[in-house]
PDB file of C-alpha atoms in Angstrom:
ATOM      1  CA  MET W   1      -0.137   0.071  -0.013  1.00 46.00           C
ATOM      2  CA  ASP W   2       1.444   3.211  -1.351  1.00 50.00           C
ATOM      3  CA  TYR W   3       1.784   5.075   1.972  1.00 50.00           C
ATOM      4  CA  GLN W   4       0.538   8.324   1.225  1.00 53.00           C
ATOM      5  CA  CYS W   5      -2.676   6.530   1.127  1.00 56.00           C
ATOM      6  CA  TYR W   6      -2.894   7.025   4.544  1.00 57.00           C
ATOM      7  CA  LEU W   7      -0.416   9.751   5.896  1.00 62.00           C
ATOM      8  CA  ALA W   8      -3.483  11.992   5.338  1.00 73.00           C
ATOM      9  CA  LYS W   9      -4.099  14.598   8.273  1.00 79.00           C
ATOM     10  CA  ILE W  10      -8.010  13.083   8.292  1.00 79.00           C
ATOM     11  CA  HIS W  11      -6.764   9.494   8.742  1.00 82.00           C
ATOM     12  CA  VAL W  12      -4.587  10.825  11.591  1.00 84.00           C
ATOM     13  CA  ASP W  13      -6.963  13.013  13.167  1.00 86.00           C
ATOM     14  CA  MET W  14      -9.216  10.406  13.024  1.00 89.00           C
ATOM     15  CA  LEU W  15      -7.287   8.099  15.122  1.00 90.00           C
ATOM     16  CA  PRO W  16      -8.574   8.821  18.978  1.00 92.00           C
ATOM     17  CA  CYS W  17     -12.134   8.655  17.468  1.00 93.00           C
ATOM     18  CA  MET W  18     -11.383   5.115  15.711  1.00 93.00           C
ATOM     19  CA  ALA W  19     -10.158   3.922  18.974  1.00 92.00           C
ATOM     20  CA  ALA W  20     -13.016   5.379  21.536  1.00 93.00           C
ATOM     21  CA  PHE W  21     -15.537   3.715  18.323  1.00 93.00           C
ATOM     22  CA  ALA W  22     -13.519  -0.226  18.839  1.00 93.00           C
ATOM     23  CA  VAL W  23     -14.163   0.471  22.581  1.00 92.00           C
ATOM     24  CA  VAL W  24     -17.888   1.578  22.845  1.00 92.00           C
ATOM     25  CA  VAL W  25     -18.570  -1.657  20.678  1.00 92.00           C
ATOM     26  CA  GLU W  26     -16.599  -3.714  22.616  1.00 90.00           C
ATOM     27  CA  THR W  27     -17.828  -2.283  26.445  1.00 91.00           C
ATOM     28  CA  GLY W  28     -21.705  -1.837  24.665  1.00 89.00           C
ATOM     29  CA  SER W  29     -21.884   1.678  26.571  1.00 89.00           C
ATOM     30  CA  PHE W  30     -21.013   5.108  26.462  1.00 91.00           C
ATOM     31  CA  VAL W  31     -20.337   4.965  30.196  1.00 91.00           C
ATOM     32  CA  ASP W  32     -18.334   1.992  30.108  1.00 91.00           C
ATOM     33  CA  ALA W  33     -16.083   3.107  27.104  1.00 91.00           C
ATOM     34  CA  SER W  34     -15.468   6.381  29.152  1.00 92.00           C
ATOM     35  CA  ALA W  35     -14.313   4.337  32.068  1.00 92.00           C
ATOM     36  CA  ARG W  36     -11.549   2.434  30.096  1.00 90.00           C
ATOM     37  CA  LEU W  37     -10.885   6.079  28.302  1.00 90.00           C
ATOM     38  CA  GLY W  38     -10.632   8.171  30.779  1.00 91.00           C
ATOM     39  CA  LEU W  39     -13.261  10.276  29.293  1.00 91.00           C
ATOM     40  CA  THR W  40     -16.379  11.536  30.059  1.00 93.00           C
ATOM     41  CA  ALA W  41     -19.181   9.149  28.313  1.00 91.00           C
ATOM     42  CA  SER W  42     -20.233  12.897  26.189  1.00 92.00           C
ATOM     43  CA  ALA W  43     -16.361  12.885  24.970  1.00 94.00           C
ATOM     44  CA  VAL W  44     -16.522   9.239  23.701  1.00 92.00           C
ATOM     45  CA  SER W  45     -19.677  10.057  22.013  1.00 92.00           C
ATOM     46  CA  LYS W  46     -18.662  12.869  20.317  1.00 94.00           C
ATOM     47  CA  GLN W  47     -15.309  10.870  19.493  1.00 94.00           C
ATOM     48  CA  VAL W  48     -18.043   8.506  17.689  1.00 93.00           C
ATOM     49  CA  SER W  49     -20.264  11.517  15.941  1.00 93.00           C
ATOM     50  CA  LYS W  50     -17.145  12.743  14.420  1.00 94.00           C
ATOM     51  CA  LEU W  51     -15.993   9.300  12.979  1.00 92.00           C
ATOM     52  CA  GLU W  52     -19.325   8.797  11.583  1.00 92.00           C
ATOM     53  CA  ASN W  53     -19.342  12.531  10.191  1.00 93.00           C
ATOM     54  CA  ALA W  54     -15.732  11.426   8.260  1.00 91.00           C
ATOM     55  CA  LEU W  55     -16.862   8.343   6.993  1.00 91.00           C
ATOM     56  CA  SER W  56     -20.724   9.640   6.003  1.00 92.00           C
ATOM     57  CA  ILE W  57     -21.856   6.617   7.134  1.00 91.00           C
ATOM     58  CA  ARG W  58     -23.942   5.776  10.702  1.00 92.00           C
ATOM     59  CA  LEU W  59     -22.285   3.089  12.664  1.00 92.00           C
ATOM     60  CA  LEU W  60     -24.153   2.616  15.750  1.00 91.00           C
ATOM     61  CA  GLU W  61     -27.909   2.579  16.700  1.00 88.00           C
ATOM     62  CA  ARG W  62     -28.553   4.638  19.919  1.00 81.00           C
ATOM     63  CA  SER W  63     -32.326   4.813  21.863  1.00 76.00           C
ATOM     64  CA  THR W  64     -32.162   5.731  25.504  1.00 71.00           C
ATOM     65  CA  ARG W  65     -31.816   2.604  26.675  1.00 75.00           C
ATOM     66  CA  GLN W  66     -29.944   0.309  24.373  1.00 80.00           C
ATOM     67  CA  LEU W  67     -26.470   0.875  21.759  1.00 86.00           C
ATOM     68  CA  LYS W  68     -25.922  -1.146  18.854  1.00 89.00           C
ATOM     69  CA  VAL W  69     -23.735  -1.415  16.350  1.00 90.00           C
ATOM     70  CA  ASN W  70     -25.496  -2.372  12.322  1.00 92.00           C
ATOM     71  CA  ALA W  71     -24.192  -3.881   9.615  1.00 91.00           C
ATOM     72  CA  GLU W  72     -21.829  -0.825   8.892  1.00 92.00           C
ATOM     73  CA  GLY W  73     -20.616  -0.021  12.005  1.00 90.00           C
ATOM     74  CA  ALA W  74     -19.599  -3.922  12.246  1.00 92.00           C
ATOM     75  CA  GLN W  75     -17.288  -3.868   9.356  1.00 94.00           C
ATOM     76  CA  VAL W  76     -15.443  -0.563  10.663  1.00 93.00           C
ATOM     77  CA  TYR W  77     -15.474  -1.571  14.099  1.00 92.00           C
ATOM     78  CA  SER W  78     -13.607  -4.934  12.468  1.00 93.00           C
ATOM     79  CA  HIS W  79     -10.966  -2.080  11.218  1.00 92.00           C
ATOM     80  CA  CYS W  80     -10.492  -0.290  14.050  1.00 91.00           C
ATOM     81  CA  LYS W  81      -9.831  -3.307  16.479  1.00 91.00           C
ATOM     82  CA  GLU W  82      -7.241  -4.017  14.330  1.00 90.00           C
ATOM     83  CA  LEU W  83      -6.162  -0.817  15.243  1.00 87.00           C
ATOM     84  CA  LEU W  84      -6.145  -1.338  19.068  1.00 87.00           C
ATOM     85  CA  GLU W  85      -4.483  -4.493  18.743  1.00 86.00           C
ATOM     86  CA  SER W  86      -1.365  -2.852  16.417  1.00 85.00           C
ATOM     87  CA  SER W  87      -1.518  -0.702  19.425  1.00 82.00           C
ATOM     88  CA  ALA W  88      -0.911  -3.261  21.890  1.00 80.00           C
ATOM     89  CA  ASN W  89       1.188  -5.185  19.922  1.00 78.00           C
ATOM     90  CA  ILE W  90       3.354  -1.949  19.674  1.00 78.00           C
ATOM     91  CA  PHE W  91       3.907  -2.016  23.367  1.00 74.00           C
ATOM     92  CA  ARG W  92       4.429  -5.289  23.843  1.00 70.00           C
ATOM     93  CA  PHE W  93       7.629  -5.535  21.450  1.00 67.00           C
ATOM     94  CA  LYS W  94       8.749  -2.310  24.247  1.00 65.00           C
ATOM     95  CA  GLU W  95       8.225  -4.565  26.692  1.00 58.00           C
ATOM     96  CA  ARG W  96       9.921  -7.034  25.401  1.00 62.00           C
ATOM     97  CA  PHE W  97      13.221  -4.990  24.467  1.00 61.00           C
ATOM     98  CA  LEU W  98      13.037  -3.709  27.430  1.00 62.00           C
ATOM     99  CA  GLU W  99      13.556  -6.976  28.951  1.00 66.00           C
ATOM    100  CA  SER W 100      15.766  -8.593  26.573  1.00 75.00           C
ATOM    101  CA  PRO W 101      18.156  -6.866  24.681  1.00 85.00           C
ATOM    102  CA  GLN W 102      18.138  -7.699  21.221  1.00 85.00           C
ATOM    103  CA  GLY W 103      18.498  -6.921  17.443  1.00 88.00           C
ATOM    104  CA  LEU W 104      21.821  -5.440  15.458  1.00 93.00           C
ATOM    105  CA  ILE W 105      23.870  -2.957  17.097  1.00 94.00           C
ATOM    106  CA  ARG W 106      27.022  -1.432  15.067  1.00 95.00           C
ATOM    107  CA  VAL W 107      30.198  -0.435  16.875  1.00 95.00           C
ATOM    108  CA  ALA W 108      32.493   1.389  15.078  1.00 94.00           C
ATOM    109  CA  VAL W 109      35.570   1.539  16.629  1.00 92.00           C
ATOM    110  CA  PRO W 110      39.136   2.920  15.198  1.00 89.00           C
ATOM    111  CA  ARG W 111      42.097   0.365  13.494  1.00 84.00           C
ATOM    112  CA  SER W 112      44.037   1.308  16.944  1.00 82.00           C
ATOM    113  CA  LEU W 113      41.717  -0.550  19.047  1.00 86.00           C
ATOM    114  CA  TYR W 114      39.725  -3.016  16.784  1.00 86.00           C
ATOM    115  CA  VAL W 115      41.661  -6.083  18.091  1.00 84.00           C
ATOM    116  CA  ILE W 116      40.849  -5.234  21.943  1.00 85.00           C
ATOM    117  CA  CYS W 117      37.986  -4.774  20.866  1.00 90.00           C
ATOM    118  CA  HIS W 118      37.452  -7.351  18.758  1.00 91.00           C
ATOM    119  CA  GLN W 119      38.226  -9.549  21.404  1.00 89.00           C
ATOM    120  CA  LEU W 120      35.783  -9.263  23.363  1.00 93.00           C
ATOM    121  CA  VAL W 121      32.758  -9.494  21.142  1.00 95.00           C
ATOM    122  CA  PRO W 122      31.914 -13.568  22.058  1.00 95.00           C
ATOM    123  CA  GLU W 123      31.977 -12.754  25.191  1.00 95.00           C
ATOM    124  CA  PHE W 124      29.035  -9.892  24.756  1.00 95.00           C
ATOM    125  CA  LEU W 125      27.490 -12.386  22.617  1.00 95.00           C
ATOM    126  CA  GLU W 126      27.569 -14.924  25.093  1.00 95.00           C
ATOM    127  CA  ARG W 127      26.100 -12.781  27.552  1.00 93.00           C
ATOM    128  CA  TYR W 128      23.310 -11.439  25.261  1.00 92.00           C
ATOM    129  CA  PRO W 129      22.538 -14.186  22.893  1.00 92.00           C
ATOM    130  CA  SER W 130      19.894 -12.215  21.074  1.00 90.00           C
ATOM    131  CA  VAL W 131      21.691  -9.216  19.961  1.00 93.00           C
ATOM    132  CA  ASN W 132      24.208  -9.248  16.630  1.00 95.00           C
ATOM    133  CA  VAL W 133      26.832  -7.646  16.363  1.00 96.00           C
ATOM    134  CA  GLN W 134      28.571  -5.458  13.475  1.00 95.00           C
ATOM    135  CA  LEU W 135      32.314  -4.376  14.277  1.00 94.00           C
ATOM    136  CA  ILE W 136      33.493  -1.866  11.863  1.00 91.00           C
ATOM    137  CA  SER W 137      36.295  -0.222  11.539  1.00 86.00           C
ATOM    138  CA  ASN W 138      36.103   3.839  11.252  1.00 81.00           C
ATOM    139  CA  GLU W 139      38.797   6.302  12.152  1.00 75.00           C
ATOM    140  CA  GLY W 140      38.071   9.463  12.761  1.00 72.00           C
ATOM    141  CA  GLU W 141      34.402  11.119  12.854  1.00 77.00           C
ATOM    142  CA  PHE W 142      31.737   9.375  11.991  1.00 79.00           C
ATOM    143  CA  ASP W 143      27.642  10.242  11.834  1.00 82.00           C
ATOM    144  CA  PHE W 144      25.691   8.278  13.759  1.00 85.00           C
ATOM    145  CA  ILE W 145      23.017   8.494  11.582  1.00 81.00           C
ATOM    146  CA  ALA W 146      23.773   8.718   8.078  1.00 81.00           C
ATOM    147  CA  GLU W 147      26.428   5.650   8.635  1.00 86.00           C
ATOM    148  CA  GLY W 148      23.925   3.873  11.609  1.00 88.00           C
ATOM    149  CA  ILE W 149      25.994   3.463  14.659  1.00 91.00           C
ATOM    150  CA  ASP W 150      24.590   3.066  17.333  1.00 93.00           C
ATOM    151  CA  VAL W 151      28.196   2.828  19.559  1.00 95.00           C
ATOM    152  CA  GLY W 152      31.002   4.013  19.138  1.00 93.00           C
ATOM    153  CA  ILE W 153      35.124   4.074  20.095  1.00 93.00           C
ATOM    154  CA  ARG W 154      36.694   7.711  19.186  1.00 91.00           C
ATOM    155  CA  VAL W 155      40.405   8.907  20.220  1.00 89.00           C
ATOM    156  CA  THR W 156      40.095  12.306  21.147  1.00 87.00           C
ATOM    157  CA  ASP W 157      41.647  15.429  23.394  1.00 83.00           C
ATOM    158  CA  SER W 158      37.874  16.835  22.693  1.00 85.00           C
ATOM    159  CA  PRO W 159      34.804  14.572  22.767  1.00 86.00           C
ATOM    160  CA  PRO W 160      32.223  16.015  20.490  1.00 84.00           C
ATOM    161  CA  LEU W 161      29.233  17.974  21.751  1.00 86.00           C
ATOM    162  CA  GLY W 162      25.702  16.553  21.631  1.00 87.00           C
ATOM    163  CA  LEU W 163      26.991  13.136  22.324  1.00 89.00           C
ATOM    164  CA  VAL W 164      27.409  10.898  25.149  1.00 91.00           C
ATOM    165  CA  ALA W 165      30.744  10.365  26.369  1.00 91.00           C
ATOM    166  CA  ARG W 166      32.488   7.987  28.907  1.00 91.00           C
ATOM    167  CA  LYS W 167      35.980   8.612  28.933  1.00 89.00           C
ATOM    168  CA  LEU W 168      37.982   4.974  28.501  1.00 87.00           C
ATOM    169  CA  PHE W 169      42.028   4.906  28.660  1.00 84.00           C
ATOM    170  CA  PRO W 170      45.032   6.677  26.662  1.00 84.00           C
ATOM    171  CA  VAL W 171      46.337   5.584  23.642  1.00 84.00           C
ATOM    172  CA  ASP W 172      49.373   5.922  22.931  1.00 86.00           C
ATOM    173  CA  PHE W 173      52.087   4.197  20.698  1.00 89.00           C
ATOM    174  CA  VAL W 174      55.313   3.004  20.649  1.00 91.00           C
ATOM    175  CA  VAL W 175      58.122   2.880  18.203  1.00 94.00           C
ATOM    176  CA  CYS W 176      59.678  -1.090  17.921  1.00 95.00           C
ATOM    177  CA  ALA W 177      61.867  -3.723  15.769  1.00 96.00           C
ATOM    178  CA  SER W 178      63.088  -6.992  15.725  1.00 96.00           C
ATOM    179  CA  ASN W 179      66.165  -8.174  17.174  1.00 95.00           C
ATOM    180  CA  SER W 180      67.119  -9.829  13.741  1.00 95.00           C
ATOM    181  CA  TYR W 181      66.195  -6.543  12.303  1.00 96.00           C
ATOM    182  CA  LEU W 182      68.412  -4.216  14.192  1.00 95.00           C
ATOM    183  CA  GLU W 183      70.841  -6.851  14.261  1.00 95.00           C
ATOM    184  CA  LYS W 184      71.092  -6.708  10.794  1.00 94.00           C
ATOM    185  CA  HIS W 185      71.209  -2.783   9.991  1.00 95.00           C
ATOM    186  CA  GLY W 186      72.367  -1.805  13.556  1.00 94.00           C
ATOM    187  CA  ARG W 187      69.671   0.127  16.434  1.00 93.00           C
ATOM    188  CA  PRO W 188      70.119   4.147  15.628  1.00 93.00           C
ATOM    189  CA  VAL W 189      70.706   5.952  18.308  1.00 90.00           C
ATOM    190  CA  HIS W 190      68.528   9.169  18.136  1.00 92.00           C
ATOM    191  CA  PRO W 191      64.243   9.764  16.060  1.00 93.00           C
ATOM    192  CA  SER W 192      66.792  11.602  12.920  1.00 93.00           C
ATOM    193  CA  ALA W 193      68.696   7.688  12.309  1.00 94.00           C
ATOM    194  CA  LEU W 194      64.790   6.451  11.023  1.00 94.00           C
ATOM    195  CA  THR W 195      65.821   7.893   7.765  1.00 93.00           C
ATOM    196  CA  GLU W 196      68.594   5.564   7.094  1.00 93.00           C
ATOM    197  CA  HIS W 197      66.155   2.878   8.137  1.00 95.00           C
ATOM    198  CA  SER W 198      63.586   0.862   6.551  1.00 94.00           C
ATOM    199  CA  CYS W 199      60.120   1.920   8.709  1.00 94.00           C
ATOM    200  CA  ILE W 200      56.336   0.548   8.474  1.00 92.00           C
ATOM    201  CA  PRO W 201      53.795   3.262   8.171  1.00 85.00           C
ATOM    202  CA  PHE W 202      51.244   2.485   9.460  1.00 77.00           C
ATOM    203  CA  SER W 203      47.470   3.722   8.669  1.00 64.00           C
ATOM    204  CA  GLU W 204      48.598   5.898   5.492  1.00 57.00           C
ATOM    205  CA  VAL W 205      48.132   4.980   2.163  1.00 53.00           C
ATOM    206  CA  SER W 206      51.583   7.001   0.694  1.00 57.00           C
ATOM    207  CA  GLU W 207      54.553   5.268   1.560  1.00 55.00           C
ATOM    208  CA  LYS W 208      56.049   8.041   4.086  1.00 65.00           C
ATOM    209  CA  GLN W 209      55.127   9.733   6.724  1.00 83.00           C
ATOM    210  CA  ASN W 210      56.217  11.900   9.633  1.00 88.00           C
ATOM    211  CA  TRP W 211      56.955  11.014  12.812  1.00 91.00           C
ATOM    212  CA  LYS W 212      56.841  13.476  15.703  1.00 92.00           C
ATOM    213  CA  PHE W 213      58.820  12.475  19.260  1.00 92.00           C
ATOM    214  CA  THR W 214      59.027  14.633  21.932  1.00 91.00           C
ATOM    215  CA  SER W 215      61.876  14.153  25.176  1.00 88.00           C
ATOM    216  CA  ALA W 216      63.310  16.178  27.377  1.00 84.00           C
ATOM    217  CA  GLN W 217      66.050  17.604  24.464  1.00 82.00           C
ATOM    218  CA  GLY W 218      63.318  18.830  22.655  1.00 84.00           C
ATOM    219  CA  VAL W 219      60.786  18.302  19.894  1.00 89.00           C
ATOM    220  CA  GLY W 220      61.887  16.423  16.615  1.00 87.00           C
ATOM    221  CA  GLU W 221      59.977  15.089  13.152  1.00 90.00           C
ATOM    222  CA  VAL W 222      61.877  12.940  11.345  1.00 92.00           C
ATOM    223  CA  SER W 223      60.297  11.691   7.304  1.00 91.00           C
ATOM    224  CA  VAL W 224      60.297   8.154   7.421  1.00 91.00           C
ATOM    225  CA  SER W 225      59.768   5.783   4.615  1.00 88.00           C
ATOM    226  CA  GLY W 226      60.042   2.009   3.856  1.00 88.00           C
ATOM    227  CA  ARG W 227      58.580  -0.676   1.365  1.00 88.00           C
ATOM    228  CA  TYR W 228      55.857  -2.146   3.393  1.00 89.00           C
ATOM    229  CA  VAL W 229      52.806   0.109   4.336  1.00 88.00           C
ATOM    230  CA  SER W 230      49.298  -1.072   5.078  1.00 87.00           C
ATOM    231  CA  ASP W 231      46.889   0.643   7.429  1.00 83.00           C
ATOM    232  CA  SER W 232      46.171  -2.289   9.329  1.00 85.00           C
ATOM    233  CA  PRO W 233      47.833  -2.553  12.743  1.00 87.00           C
ATOM    234  CA  GLU W 234      47.923  -6.243  13.157  1.00 89.00           C
ATOM    235  CA  ALA W 235      49.584  -6.172   9.358  1.00 91.00           C
ATOM    236  CA  VAL W 236      52.950  -3.785  10.528  1.00 92.00           C
ATOM    237  CA  LEU W 237      52.609  -5.552  13.846  1.00 93.00           C
ATOM    238  CA  ASN W 238      53.300  -9.147  11.509  1.00 95.00           C
ATOM    239  CA  ALA W 239      56.045  -7.039   9.255  1.00 95.00           C
ATOM    240  CA  THR W 240      57.844  -5.796  12.342  1.00 96.00           C
ATOM    241  CA  LEU W 241      58.134  -9.430  13.389  1.00 96.00           C
ATOM    242  CA  SER W 242      58.944 -10.398  10.468  1.00 95.00           C
ATOM    243  CA  GLY W 243      61.630  -8.020  10.570  1.00 95.00           C
ATOM    244  CA  LEU W 244      61.195  -5.905   7.547  1.00 95.00           C
ATOM    245  CA  GLY W 245      61.653  -2.482   9.567  1.00 95.00           C
ATOM    246  CA  ILE W 246      60.655  -0.407  11.775  1.00 96.00           C
ATOM    247  CA  SER W 247      57.489   0.152  12.760  1.00 94.00           C
ATOM    248  CA  CYS W 248      54.899   2.653  15.250  1.00 91.00           C
ATOM    249  CA  LEU W 249      52.355   0.840  17.094  1.00 90.00           C
ATOM    250  CA  PRO W 250      49.507   0.984  19.246  1.00 87.00           C
ATOM    251  CA  VAL W 251      50.980   0.034  23.130  1.00 86.00           C
ATOM    252  CA  ARG W 252      48.676  -2.330  24.034  1.00 80.00           C
ATOM    253  CA  LEU W 253      48.952  -4.103  20.237  1.00 84.00           C
ATOM    254  CA  ALA W 254      52.995  -4.661  20.728  1.00 88.00           C
ATOM    255  CA  ALA W 255      53.154  -4.571  24.364  1.00 86.00           C
ATOM    256  CA  GLU W 256      53.300  -9.037  24.318  1.00 87.00           C
ATOM    257  CA  ALA W 257      55.803  -9.258  22.105  1.00 91.00           C
ATOM    258  CA  ILE W 258      57.696  -6.138  23.167  1.00 91.00           C
ATOM    259  CA  THR W 259      57.640  -7.801  27.037  1.00 88.00           C
ATOM    260  CA  THR W 260      58.895 -10.994  25.733  1.00 90.00           C
ATOM    261  CA  ASN W 261      61.527  -9.690  24.049  1.00 90.00           C
ATOM    262  CA  VAL W 262      60.703 -10.920  20.417  1.00 93.00           C
ATOM    263  CA  LEU W 263      60.444  -7.081  19.944  1.00 95.00           C
ATOM    264  CA  VAL W 264      62.790  -4.145  21.174  1.00 93.00           C
ATOM    265  CA  GLU W 265      61.092  -0.775  22.023  1.00 93.00           C
ATOM    266  CA  VAL W 266      63.595   1.829  20.098  1.00 93.00           C
ATOM    267  CA  PHE W 267      64.166   4.818  21.644  1.00 89.00           C
ATOM    268  CA  PRO W 268      62.275   4.192  24.964  1.00 88.00           C
ATOM    269  CA  GLU W 269      63.952   7.969  26.230  1.00 89.00           C
ATOM    270  CA  TRP W 270      61.713   9.597  23.120  1.00 89.00           C
ATOM    271  CA  LYS W 271      57.638   9.589  23.398  1.00 89.00           C
ATOM    272  CA  TYR W 272      56.097   9.681  19.757  1.00 89.00           C
ATOM    273  CA  VAL W 273      53.502  12.344  18.971  1.00 87.00           C
ATOM    274  CA  GLY W 274      50.192  11.717  16.674  1.00 81.00           C
ATOM    275  CA  THR W 275      46.991  12.093  15.528  1.00 76.00           C
ATOM    276  CA  LEU W 276      46.137   8.926  16.286  1.00 79.00           C
ATOM    277  CA  GLN W 277      46.550   8.795  19.960  1.00 81.00           C
ATOM    278  CA  GLY W 278      44.886  10.478  23.103  1.00 84.00           C
ATOM    279  CA  MET W 279      42.174  10.130  25.190  1.00 87.00           C
ATOM    280  CA  ALA W 280      39.799   6.788  23.703  1.00 89.00           C
ATOM    281  CA  TRP W 281      35.954   7.576  24.329  1.00 91.00           C
ATOM    282  CA  ILE W 282      32.726   5.939  24.185  1.00 93.00           C
ATOM    283  CA  LEU W 283      29.969   7.624  21.872  1.00 93.00           C
ATOM    284  CA  HIS W 284      26.178   7.756  21.319  1.00 92.00           C
ATOM    285  CA  GLN W 285      23.595   9.397  21.498  1.00 89.00           C
ATOM    286  CA  PRO W 286      21.951  11.026  23.585  1.00 88.00           C
ATOM    287  CA  GLY W 287      17.958  10.825  25.048  1.00 77.00           C
ATOM    288  CA  ARG W 288      15.640   9.069  27.307  1.00 72.00           C
ATOM    289  CA  HIS W 289      14.984   6.262  25.903  1.00 71.00           C
ATOM    290  CA  VAL W 290      18.124   4.993  24.846  1.00 80.00           C
ATOM    291  CA  SER W 291      17.640   1.319  23.253  1.00 85.00           C
ATOM    292  CA  GLN W 292      18.868  -1.811  25.860  1.00 87.00           C
ATOM    293  CA  LYS W 293      21.224  -2.941  22.927  1.00 90.00           C
ATOM    294  CA  VAL W 294      23.131  -0.014  23.220  1.00 91.00           C
ATOM    295  CA  LYS W 295      22.405   0.632  27.248  1.00 91.00           C
ATOM    296  CA  VAL W 296      24.470  -3.472  27.878  1.00 92.00           C
ATOM    297  CA  MET W 297      26.982  -2.511  24.643  1.00 94.00           C
ATOM    298  CA  VAL W 298      28.507   0.523  26.321  1.00 93.00           C
ATOM    299  CA  ASP W 299      28.498  -0.861  29.582  1.00 93.00           C
ATOM    300  CA  TYR W 300      30.166  -3.646  28.514  1.00 93.00           C
ATOM    301  CA  LEU W 301      32.711  -2.076  26.926  1.00 93.00           C
ATOM    302  CA  VAL W 302      33.334   0.318  29.646  1.00 92.00           C
ATOM    303  CA  GLY W 303      33.511  -1.970  32.212  1.00 89.00           C
ATOM    304  CA  GLU W 304      35.278  -4.895  30.540  1.00 88.00           C
ATOM    305  CA  LEU W 305      38.198  -2.261  28.736  1.00 84.00           C
ATOM    306  CA  ARG W 306      38.817  -0.722  31.913  1.00 76.00           C
ATOM    307  CA  ARG W 307      39.080  -3.887  33.906  1.00 72.00           C
ATOM    308  CA  THR W 308      41.434  -5.436  32.003  1.00 61.00           C
ATOM    309  CA  GLY W 309      43.111  -2.402  31.746  1.00 51.00           C
ATOM    310  CA  GLY W 310      43.629  -2.435  35.158  1.00 39.00           C
ATOM    311  CA  VAL W 311      44.624  -6.042  35.182  1.00 33.00           C
ATOM    312  CA  ASP W 312      47.061  -5.876  31.971  1.00 41.00           C
ATOM    313  CA  GLY W 313      48.408  -2.684  32.398  1.00 40.00           C
ATOM    314  CA  TRP W 314      46.098  -1.253  29.301  1.00 40.00           C
ATOM    315  CA  ILE W 315      45.420   1.500  31.044  1.00 40.00           C
ATOM    316  CA  THR W 316      49.067   4.289  29.106  1.00 47.00           C
ATOM    317  CA  GLN W 317      52.061   3.858  28.122  1.00 48.00           C
ATOM    318  CA  ALA W 318      53.721   5.152  30.450  1.00 50.00           C
ATOM    319  CA  THR W 319      52.625   2.394  33.297  1.00 52.00           C
ATOM    320  CA  LEU W 320      52.742  -0.654  30.159  1.00 54.00           C
ATOM    321  CA  LEU W 321      56.686   0.562  28.990  1.00 54.00           C
ATOM    322  CA  GLU W 322      57.658   0.804  33.051  1.00 57.00           C
ATOM    323  CA  ARG W 323      56.430  -2.805  32.912  1.00 53.00           C
ATOM    324  CA  ILE W 324      58.353  -3.440  29.843  1.00 52.00           C
ATOM    325  CA  ARG W 325      61.334  -2.185  31.092  1.00 54.00           C
ATOM    326  CA  ASN W 326      61.643  -3.410  34.111  1.00 55.00           C
TER     327      ASN W 326
END
């Protein structure tokens, strides 16, 4: 059916009258119908009369002692009853979703945190069997409405206005390389020496990238390049493990390899400074009626990420690197 057939203003205006008529037929009187609808009997009578005038059909046979639906009214009543049943089903739908989160939820996360969030999805699906998850890699800003995103994680020092934002943890990067690469090509002693090495840029379409550093010695910037580039942090990690060059990786991704001495931190005294690092925030749209699936996903991610952060040292680069260096 063409939606224009049931969006005419008069059709919408008649909805309360249709409901009143159906209740009158079911109760058998204006008085009983008024008690159920919370209106006066005269108000209910006016609504039924208004419906009759709109349809140009008499629906009820009235007398001082009796109220009876006629043949035309019986046909109209069958459709009005469907209207009431649809209304009841909508509220059952509400109750069902409030009692048990369900449906598809789309979660957008930056590439640097994709693996961490991916590892948390199976447990979430186990807890909430009626919810399906679509995990989307999305760097930078995203449009919740246009892109159909329910929950997002962004790394930024200033969360966007107009959204509900909950702080997670700082996201930091570390420059590292494999022992095999350093044994073959030597270990650079200063960031400026990276120009003489094969580097593995992350999250760029170009084989060249500027890396910025800061330390007690000052601030430095160096243009690095290499034979391999990828916008996948996992691919960059694997390439680094294979000895293809020096990379700059999210601390959380490189932590295990550095802790087990599979990878080596190249400049312990220098801190990498880049656009992909900062505070991680979990975001969702505001409103009084946030869906249950969004609520449970946000609470789950906040709880698990913070809990894991406290146990495994995910919270800050300083904490993690202190463990690595000790």
